Amino acid sequence: MKPHYLIKSFPFLFLVFFLFSAKTLFAQHTLSGKITDERNRQPMAFVNVVVNEGLRGVISDIDGRYEITIDEPIRKVKFSSIGYEPKEITLKSNQNKCNVALKPMTFELGEVTVEAGENPAHRIIDSLLAYRKANNPNSLDSYSYNIYDKMVITIDSSSFGLALANDTAYEMTTLRLFDSIMKKSDLMVMETASEVLFKSPNRKLQHVLGTKVAGMKEPTFIYLVNSMQSISFYDETINITGTDYVNPISRGSKNHYFFGLEEVYPIGQGDSLYVISFHPKRGSTFNGLRGTMTINSDGWALQSVKASPDNKGGIFEADIQQLYQKVDGQWFPKQLNTNLLFPNMVVNMDGGVFPMIAIGKSYLTDIEINPDISKRRFSDIEIMVDPNAAYRDDTFWNAHRIDSLTERIKATYFLVDSLTARTNIFDRVLGLTDKIMYETALPLGIFNIDLDRIINISGYRGFYFGFGVSTNDKLSRWFSLNGFFGYWTRLKSWDYGGGLKVKLNRQRQMELSFQYTHKSEPMGEFGGLLEMDNSILSPANYKYTFYENIHTRRDRFDLTYSTRFARHFKAYLSLSTSHKHYNTQFFYDPCDSLTEGRFTIAELKLRFAYNEKFLSTPQGIRSLGTLAPIVWVSYQHAFPNILGGQFEYDRFKIEVSKNFYTHYLGVSKVMLQAGYASKTCPVMETFNILGTYARFGLYSPGSFSTMRLDEFFCDRFVALYLSHNFNGMLLKVNSQWFKPQLSVVTNIGWGDMKRASDHPDKNFQTMEKGYFESGFVIDGLLATPLTKIGAGVFYRYGAYSLPNVWDNFAWKWNAIIDL
């Protein structure tokens, strides 16, 4: 019986032996760990990790973590990253964890000259370019994902230890205290959780589900870390913190970028990872990037990217990192990282200077490739903030965070929340900043103080000192009252007014307003008043402030209804009645020699901006801009015998503007204006062509720099304003204070007024022979992070050139303030 038992048990014993042998033969050996920077203790993304003499390799993720699994014991591991000393470690038997810190090298990589053959990196770049469209997520029919953003603001304490080590007197008590605090917490932390949908060709929606900011009880702004860089590295340009840079893998990039093949790692199944460095070629002046990319031969796709602007400067220095993974056969972003260094925002302690830094991370999860998404889910709202986004509880955040909060982040929330518990200082400061930036107003209780109404300056009216106020949402979300008054020193006259605005629908910008104003103004209608930024700091508005002859004072009542509709349009429908007093007359026709007049005018004004996108918050919507031309059309009709109106005429205006970006040349701007007024329109109400001549005056785009004030009046006209800014591409200067940018400008105008041709004694011209001027402006002759001061010159030529050659020149200076 015993032999029989052994025979019948043999299949079972054989199976046990086979499984044991298989486990021995096919055992999976895993090594994982975290890689940090030895200097600042920050995680290192996209470090190359190779085991066992380079037979297999991986790269670390955005948090510095790595994990590699092979079917043989792992004996050695090598870590390498460009700019850091490589490190090789021999592992102990059965060791499955290995954390390491890499030491930065202190040299800068130079440009390598490749001789005797093709640059080997170009073959890899050619393969990457060939598959660029296929690997670009925006080439898909649709996709969706959830994204979690986290931004940490802290002090770059990497040199704390060095400073303390060099302190032989042990007197750096402040630094020691600050170092102990910064080892446990940061200055600020912000989190956002969103859902993102995309449908070809360009429909996109980011639904912000939750937002959390340390120290704020009612966050009034949304900070999206992922919006600080392009979500994909396959577009022609890469946007970093609002500036476009030429992509090193765009068309023709090999002619402008240097590529270096740094390392090659096998990753199994016949595929390899290629590490390629890139930077603009020596002498290049375009907006370029510098960094490294890792390319996977599986589909010739990007697996990781590190990049930063080649030209440093400005308020902050930025660098980005992106990590890709394969999802259902499609390479797709997995993690994004945006780091900002603020060299001018520093903490001074015990003789040490420590700059502020911001570390932003974005994690994409639940990625779906080509899901079925209805078109109805999309609109002109590209970013929609949930009304409850700022009030999510811990259950929500625990479900959306990638990991639970670290003790350091918890300590930051606790520290900042406790410091602001009684003062709500962050709510106040950020709310104040939001009002100043977007509404030019200072909130004070239920009122907003209008900063534009406090002080102003005009070339003709002198200085303005006054006060303006309006009610805000703390009084009512549905209406606002406003009023203002002020005194012009040179005119020795007062401006004043007030009104009511009813907010019918914030999401559609639907409003009904009634306004009364008593003020002085230039004579004639201006073609460029279709859209005007009220800020005195905008160069485009200098023509309305510094250059104007005030010939008219008026009292005016306006009733206006405005709303957005049909995705791309915004309409303004208004009815106004005004009483004007003219200080200057045009003595060629008795019917036009007016000293005063009453006007009742109805106007329909339309703004068309194709594919313009908006940010929608509970407070309302804000434009995110559009790449398409912006078109304004206005039609006005003056009614006689209605509300005291004395005249009947029609007036039509149109304005089209568009910016064109060229990779290696800069930005071209085109603006076209045209207008028509019927013959019954008084000369004083026809078109006063915008001239901004001064022997040495401020430059204002969208005007004729050599044309005198009130020199041309027309009842029909066309004006074309052309400019091109080379954005510093003609000359690359590594200077903090000298950053020249050349703009070349040509302005062309035509107009006439046939009824004036029989009156040679008129004191204006009509431009029927065509007006021409050209010139240039060099901005950034003196540059700071917030301002650029420049100078230029314009010359007037053609039929309206002046007999004295020097009278045709206009010398300009320019002031750009970027807040």
Short mmCIF file of C-alpha atoms in Angstrom, two decimals, residues 151-439:
data_model
loop_
_atom_site.label_atom_id
_atom_site.label_comp_id
_atom_site.label_asym_id
_atom_site.label_seq_id
_atom_site.Cartn_x
_atom_site.Cartn_y
_atom_site.Cartn_z
CA MET A 151 1.48 74.45 -4.26
CA VAL A 152 3.87 74.94 -1.35
CA ILE A 153 5.53 78.30 -0.73
CA THR A 154 8.61 78.24 1.43
CA ILE A 155 12.07 79.70 1.91
CA ASP A 156 15.02 78.18 0.07
CA SER A 157 16.82 76.94 3.15
CA SER A 158 19.41 74.89 1.26
CA SER A 159 22.18 77.19 2.49
CA PHE A 160 21.00 77.28 6.10
CA GLY A 161 23.24 74.39 7.03
CA LEU A 162 26.27 75.90 5.31
CA ALA A 163 25.70 79.25 7.00
CA LEU A 164 25.37 77.60 10.40
CA ALA A 165 28.41 75.43 9.83
CA ASN A 166 30.53 78.50 9.08
CA ASP A 167 29.28 80.25 12.23
CA THR A 168 32.16 79.92 14.64
CA ALA A 169 30.81 82.43 17.16
CA TYR A 170 27.49 80.61 17.55
CA GLU A 171 25.62 83.93 17.52
CA MET A 172 23.20 83.21 14.64
CA THR A 173 20.25 82.70 16.95
CA THR A 174 17.63 84.05 14.53
CA LEU A 175 18.82 81.77 11.76
CA ARG A 176 18.90 78.77 14.09
CA LEU A 177 15.34 79.46 15.19
CA PHE A 178 14.14 79.95 11.61
CA ASP A 179 15.97 76.83 10.49
CA SER A 180 14.24 74.79 13.19
CA ILE A 181 10.85 76.12 12.05
CA MET A 182 11.49 75.58 8.31
CA LYS A 183 12.55 71.99 8.96
CA LYS A 184 9.04 71.32 10.26
CA SER A 185 6.75 73.54 8.15
CA ASP A 186 6.53 75.88 5.16
CA LEU A 187 5.11 79.38 4.69
CA MET A 188 1.98 78.47 2.72
CA VAL A 189 0.20 75.52 1.15
CA MET A 190 -2.65 75.46 -1.40
CA GLU A 191 -4.59 72.53 -2.86
CA THR A 192 -7.02 72.17 -5.74
CA ALA A 193 -8.94 69.16 -7.06
CA SER A 194 -10.51 69.25 -10.54
CA GLU A 195 -12.09 67.19 -13.29
CA VAL A 196 -10.88 67.85 -16.85
CA LEU A 197 -12.71 67.01 -20.08
CA PHE A 198 -11.46 67.43 -23.66
CA LYS A 199 -13.13 66.88 -27.03
CA SER A 200 -11.55 67.48 -30.42
CA PRO A 201 -10.76 69.90 -31.89
CA ASN A 202 -10.50 72.45 -29.08
CA ARG A 203 -13.29 71.99 -26.55
CA LYS A 204 -12.07 71.85 -22.97
CA LEU A 205 -13.59 72.12 -19.51
CA GLN A 206 -11.85 72.12 -16.15
CA HIS A 207 -14.38 71.77 -13.36
CA VAL A 208 -12.76 72.86 -10.09
CA LEU A 209 -14.38 70.70 -7.43
CA GLY A 210 -12.40 71.83 -4.39
CA THR A 211 -9.86 74.43 -3.34
CA LYS A 212 -8.09 74.85 -0.02
CA VAL A 213 -5.67 77.60 1.06
CA ALA A 214 -3.89 77.74 4.41
CA GLY A 215 -4.98 80.71 6.50
CA MET A 216 -8.04 81.53 4.38
CA LYS A 217 -11.56 80.88 5.57
CA GLU A 218 -13.35 82.07 2.43
CA PRO A 219 -10.94 81.82 -0.52
CA THR A 220 -11.81 84.40 -3.16
CA PHE A 221 -9.35 83.22 -5.80
CA ILE A 222 -8.47 79.97 -7.52
CA TYR A 223 -4.82 79.11 -8.02
CA LEU A 224 -4.35 76.32 -10.58
CA VAL A 225 -0.81 74.98 -10.59
CA ASN A 226 -1.37 73.10 -13.86
CA SER A 227 -2.25 76.37 -15.64
CA MET A 228 1.30 77.62 -15.05
CA GLN A 229 2.61 75.40 -17.85
CA SER A 230 1.35 73.73 -21.02
CA ILE A 231 -0.28 70.41 -20.18
CA SER A 232 1.51 68.77 -23.11
CA PHE A 233 5.06 69.24 -24.41
CA TYR A 234 4.08 68.54 -28.03
CA ASP A 235 2.69 71.94 -29.07
CA GLU A 236 4.63 74.39 -31.24
CA THR A 237 5.13 76.69 -28.26
CA ILE A 238 5.31 75.93 -24.54
CA ASN A 239 3.67 78.38 -22.17
CA ILE A 240 5.36 78.85 -18.81
CA THR A 241 3.79 81.32 -16.37
CA GLY A 242 2.15 83.27 -19.20
CA THR A 243 5.10 83.50 -21.63
CA ASP A 244 5.37 81.45 -24.84
CA TYR A 245 8.66 79.69 -25.59
CA VAL A 246 9.69 77.91 -28.79
CA ASN A 247 9.36 74.17 -28.22
CA PRO A 248 12.64 72.29 -28.80
CA ILE A 249 10.63 69.63 -30.64
CA SER A 250 8.75 72.05 -32.90
CA ARG A 251 9.17 72.31 -36.67
CA GLY A 252 12.65 73.42 -37.68
CA SER A 253 13.94 73.25 -34.11
CA LYS A 254 17.19 71.50 -35.15
CA ASN A 255 18.24 74.71 -36.88
CA HIS A 256 17.90 76.71 -33.67
CA TYR A 257 18.50 74.27 -30.80
CA PHE A 258 21.56 72.23 -29.90
CA PHE A 259 20.78 68.63 -28.88
CA GLY A 260 23.19 66.37 -27.04
CA LEU A 261 22.78 62.61 -26.53
CA GLU A 262 23.76 62.20 -22.88
CA GLU A 263 22.91 58.59 -22.00
CA VAL A 264 21.12 55.49 -23.29
CA TYR A 265 19.44 52.93 -21.02
CA PRO A 266 17.90 49.60 -22.04
CA ILE A 267 14.48 49.00 -20.51
CA GLY A 268 13.68 45.53 -21.81
CA GLN A 269 11.69 44.12 -24.74
CA GLY A 270 14.14 45.73 -27.16
CA ASP A 271 13.31 49.32 -26.12
CA SER A 272 15.61 51.99 -24.74
CA LEU A 273 15.49 55.33 -22.99
CA TYR A 274 17.47 58.16 -24.58
CA VAL A 275 18.45 61.12 -22.41
CA ILE A 276 18.92 64.23 -24.58
CA SER A 277 19.91 67.68 -23.40
CA PHE A 278 18.83 70.78 -25.30
CA HIS A 279 19.43 74.51 -25.30
CA PRO A 280 19.35 77.32 -27.89
CA LYS A 281 22.42 77.47 -30.10
CA ARG A 282 25.11 79.93 -29.20
CA GLY A 283 24.15 83.45 -30.28
CA SER A 284 20.41 82.69 -30.45
CA THR A 285 18.07 85.46 -29.33
CA PHE A 286 14.61 83.84 -29.46
CA ASN A 287 12.56 82.80 -26.41
CA GLY A 288 13.99 79.34 -25.92
CA LEU A 289 14.19 76.62 -23.28
CA ARG A 290 17.08 74.75 -21.69
CA GLY A 291 16.84 71.30 -20.13
CA THR A 292 16.72 67.56 -20.74
CA MET A 293 14.19 65.12 -22.14
CA THR A 294 13.96 61.35 -21.85
CA ILE A 295 12.63 59.64 -24.98
CA ASN A 296 11.21 56.13 -25.00
CA SER A 297 11.78 54.17 -28.21
CA ASP A 298 8.40 52.49 -27.59
CA GLY A 299 6.40 54.74 -29.89
CA TRP A 300 9.22 57.34 -29.89
CA ALA A 301 7.49 59.35 -27.20
CA LEU A 302 8.51 61.65 -24.41
CA GLN A 303 8.69 59.94 -21.05
CA SER A 304 9.95 62.92 -19.08
CA VAL A 305 10.96 66.54 -19.60
CA LYS A 306 12.85 69.08 -17.50
CA ALA A 307 12.91 72.61 -18.88
CA SER A 308 13.45 76.23 -17.87
CA PRO A 309 13.65 79.51 -19.80
CA ASP A 310 17.12 80.03 -21.25
CA ASN A 311 17.01 83.74 -20.49
CA LYS A 312 16.68 84.35 -16.76
CA GLY A 313 15.18 87.50 -15.32
CA GLY A 314 11.95 89.02 -14.11
CA ILE A 315 10.14 88.71 -10.82
CA PHE A 316 10.73 84.96 -10.66
CA GLU A 317 12.68 82.17 -12.34
CA ALA A 318 10.68 79.12 -13.38
CA ASP A 319 11.40 75.53 -14.27
CA ILE A 320 8.97 72.79 -15.21
CA GLN A 321 8.98 69.00 -15.16
CA GLN A 322 6.64 66.56 -16.86
CA LEU A 323 6.33 62.79 -16.57
CA TYR A 324 4.39 60.65 -19.06
CA GLN A 325 2.94 57.14 -18.87
CA LYS A 326 1.18 54.83 -21.29
CA VAL A 327 -2.59 54.60 -20.85
CA ASP A 328 -4.48 52.23 -23.15
CA GLY A 329 -1.65 52.42 -25.67
CA GLN A 330 -1.45 56.23 -25.59
CA TRP A 331 1.35 58.20 -23.95
CA PHE A 332 -0.24 60.73 -21.59
CA PRO A 333 0.98 63.18 -18.91
CA LYS A 334 1.01 61.67 -15.45
CA GLN A 335 2.71 64.28 -13.27
CA LEU A 336 3.60 67.96 -13.70
CA ASN A 337 5.90 70.05 -11.58
CA THR A 338 6.37 73.84 -11.61
CA ASN A 339 9.02 75.46 -9.43
CA LEU A 340 9.36 79.22 -8.99
CA LEU A 341 12.32 81.00 -7.44
CA PHE A 342 11.83 84.63 -6.38
CA PRO A 343 15.37 86.08 -6.25
CA ASN A 344 14.12 89.55 -5.27
CA MET A 345 11.85 88.28 -2.47
CA VAL A 346 14.29 87.25 0.24
CA VAL A 347 14.57 86.82 3.97
CA ASN A 348 17.60 88.52 5.52
CA MET A 349 18.82 86.89 8.71
CA ASP A 350 22.15 87.16 10.48
CA GLY A 351 23.85 88.34 7.31
CA GLY A 352 22.34 85.57 5.18
CA VAL A 353 19.99 86.08 2.22
CA PHE A 354 17.43 83.32 1.56
CA PRO A 355 15.02 83.61 -1.40
CA MET A 356 11.40 82.54 -1.47
CA ILE A 357 10.44 79.56 -3.61
CA ALA A 358 7.16 78.01 -4.71
CA ILE A 359 6.92 74.29 -5.46
CA GLY A 360 3.87 73.28 -7.46
CA LYS A 361 2.89 69.68 -8.24
CA SER A 362 0.03 68.28 -10.31
CA TYR A 363 -1.05 64.64 -10.38
CA LEU A 364 -3.29 63.22 -13.13
CA THR A 365 -5.40 60.16 -12.25
CA ASP A 366 -8.39 58.25 -13.62
CA ILE A 367 -7.23 58.98 -17.17
CA GLU A 368 -9.63 57.81 -19.88
CA ILE A 369 -8.65 57.78 -23.56
CA ASN A 370 -11.37 58.56 -26.12
CA PRO A 371 -14.36 58.38 -23.76
CA ASP A 372 -17.80 59.26 -25.06
CA ILE A 373 -18.31 62.91 -24.01
CA SER A 374 -21.32 64.91 -25.16
CA LYS A 375 -20.69 68.28 -26.83
CA ARG A 376 -23.34 69.75 -24.56
CA ARG A 377 -20.96 69.58 -21.63
CA PHE A 378 -18.78 72.27 -23.22
CA SER A 379 -19.33 76.00 -23.61
CA ASP A 380 -17.25 79.17 -23.62
CA ILE A 381 -16.56 78.51 -19.92
CA GLU A 382 -13.21 76.70 -19.87
CA ILE A 383 -12.64 76.78 -16.11
CA MET A 384 -15.72 76.43 -13.89
CA VAL A 385 -15.39 76.72 -10.14
CA ASP A 386 -17.97 74.83 -8.11
CA PRO A 387 -19.88 77.11 -5.70
CA ASN A 388 -18.90 74.78 -2.82
CA ALA A 389 -15.25 74.41 -3.90
CA ALA A 390 -13.89 76.44 -0.98
CA TYR A 391 -15.91 74.59 1.66
CA ARG A 392 -15.03 70.91 1.13
CA ASP A 393 -14.54 68.71 4.21
CA ASP A 394 -11.82 66.20 5.06
CA THR A 395 -13.78 63.34 3.49
CA PHE A 396 -13.60 65.07 0.11
CA TRP A 397 -9.90 65.84 0.36
CA ASN A 398 -8.97 62.36 1.57
CA ALA A 399 -10.66 60.98 -1.55
CA HIS A 400 -8.88 63.34 -3.96
CA ARG A 401 -5.38 63.59 -2.53
CA ILE A 402 -2.77 61.27 -4.01
CA ASP A 403 -1.32 60.56 -0.57
CA SER A 404 -2.32 61.55 2.92
CA LEU A 405 -0.87 64.85 4.08
CA THR A 406 2.68 64.71 5.38
CA GLU A 407 3.43 65.91 8.88
CA ARG A 408 5.18 68.92 7.33
CA ILE A 409 2.06 69.97 5.36
CA LYS A 410 -0.13 69.41 8.43
CA ALA A 411 2.22 71.59 10.45
CA THR A 412 2.03 74.30 7.77
CA TYR A 413 -1.78 74.32 7.83
CA PHE A 414 -1.73 74.43 11.64
CA LEU A 415 0.88 77.21 11.81
CA VAL A 416 -0.69 79.48 9.18
CA ASP A 417 -4.27 78.90 10.35
CA SER A 418 -3.32 79.68 13.96
CA LEU A 419 -1.45 82.85 12.97
CA THR A 420 -4.41 84.18 10.97
CA ALA A 421 -7.25 82.89 13.15
CA ARG A 422 -8.14 86.29 14.60
CA THR A 423 -7.11 88.66 11.81
CA ASN A 424 -8.20 86.90 8.58
CA ILE A 425 -5.24 88.72 7.06
CA PHE A 426 -4.89 86.43 4.04
CA ASP A 427 -8.56 86.79 3.15
CA ARG A 428 -8.16 90.54 3.33
CA VAL A 429 -4.85 90.80 1.49
CA LEU A 430 -5.77 88.43 -1.35
CA GLY A 431 -9.24 89.92 -1.62
CA LEU A 432 -7.63 93.36 -1.80
CA THR A 433 -5.16 92.19 -4.46
CA ASP A 434 -7.97 90.68 -6.52
CA LYS A 435 -9.97 93.94 -6.44
CA ILE A 436 -6.97 96.08 -7.34
CA MET A 437 -5.84 93.88 -10.23
CA TYR A 438 -9.21 93.25 -11.86
CA GLU A 439 -11.38 96.20 -10.81
#
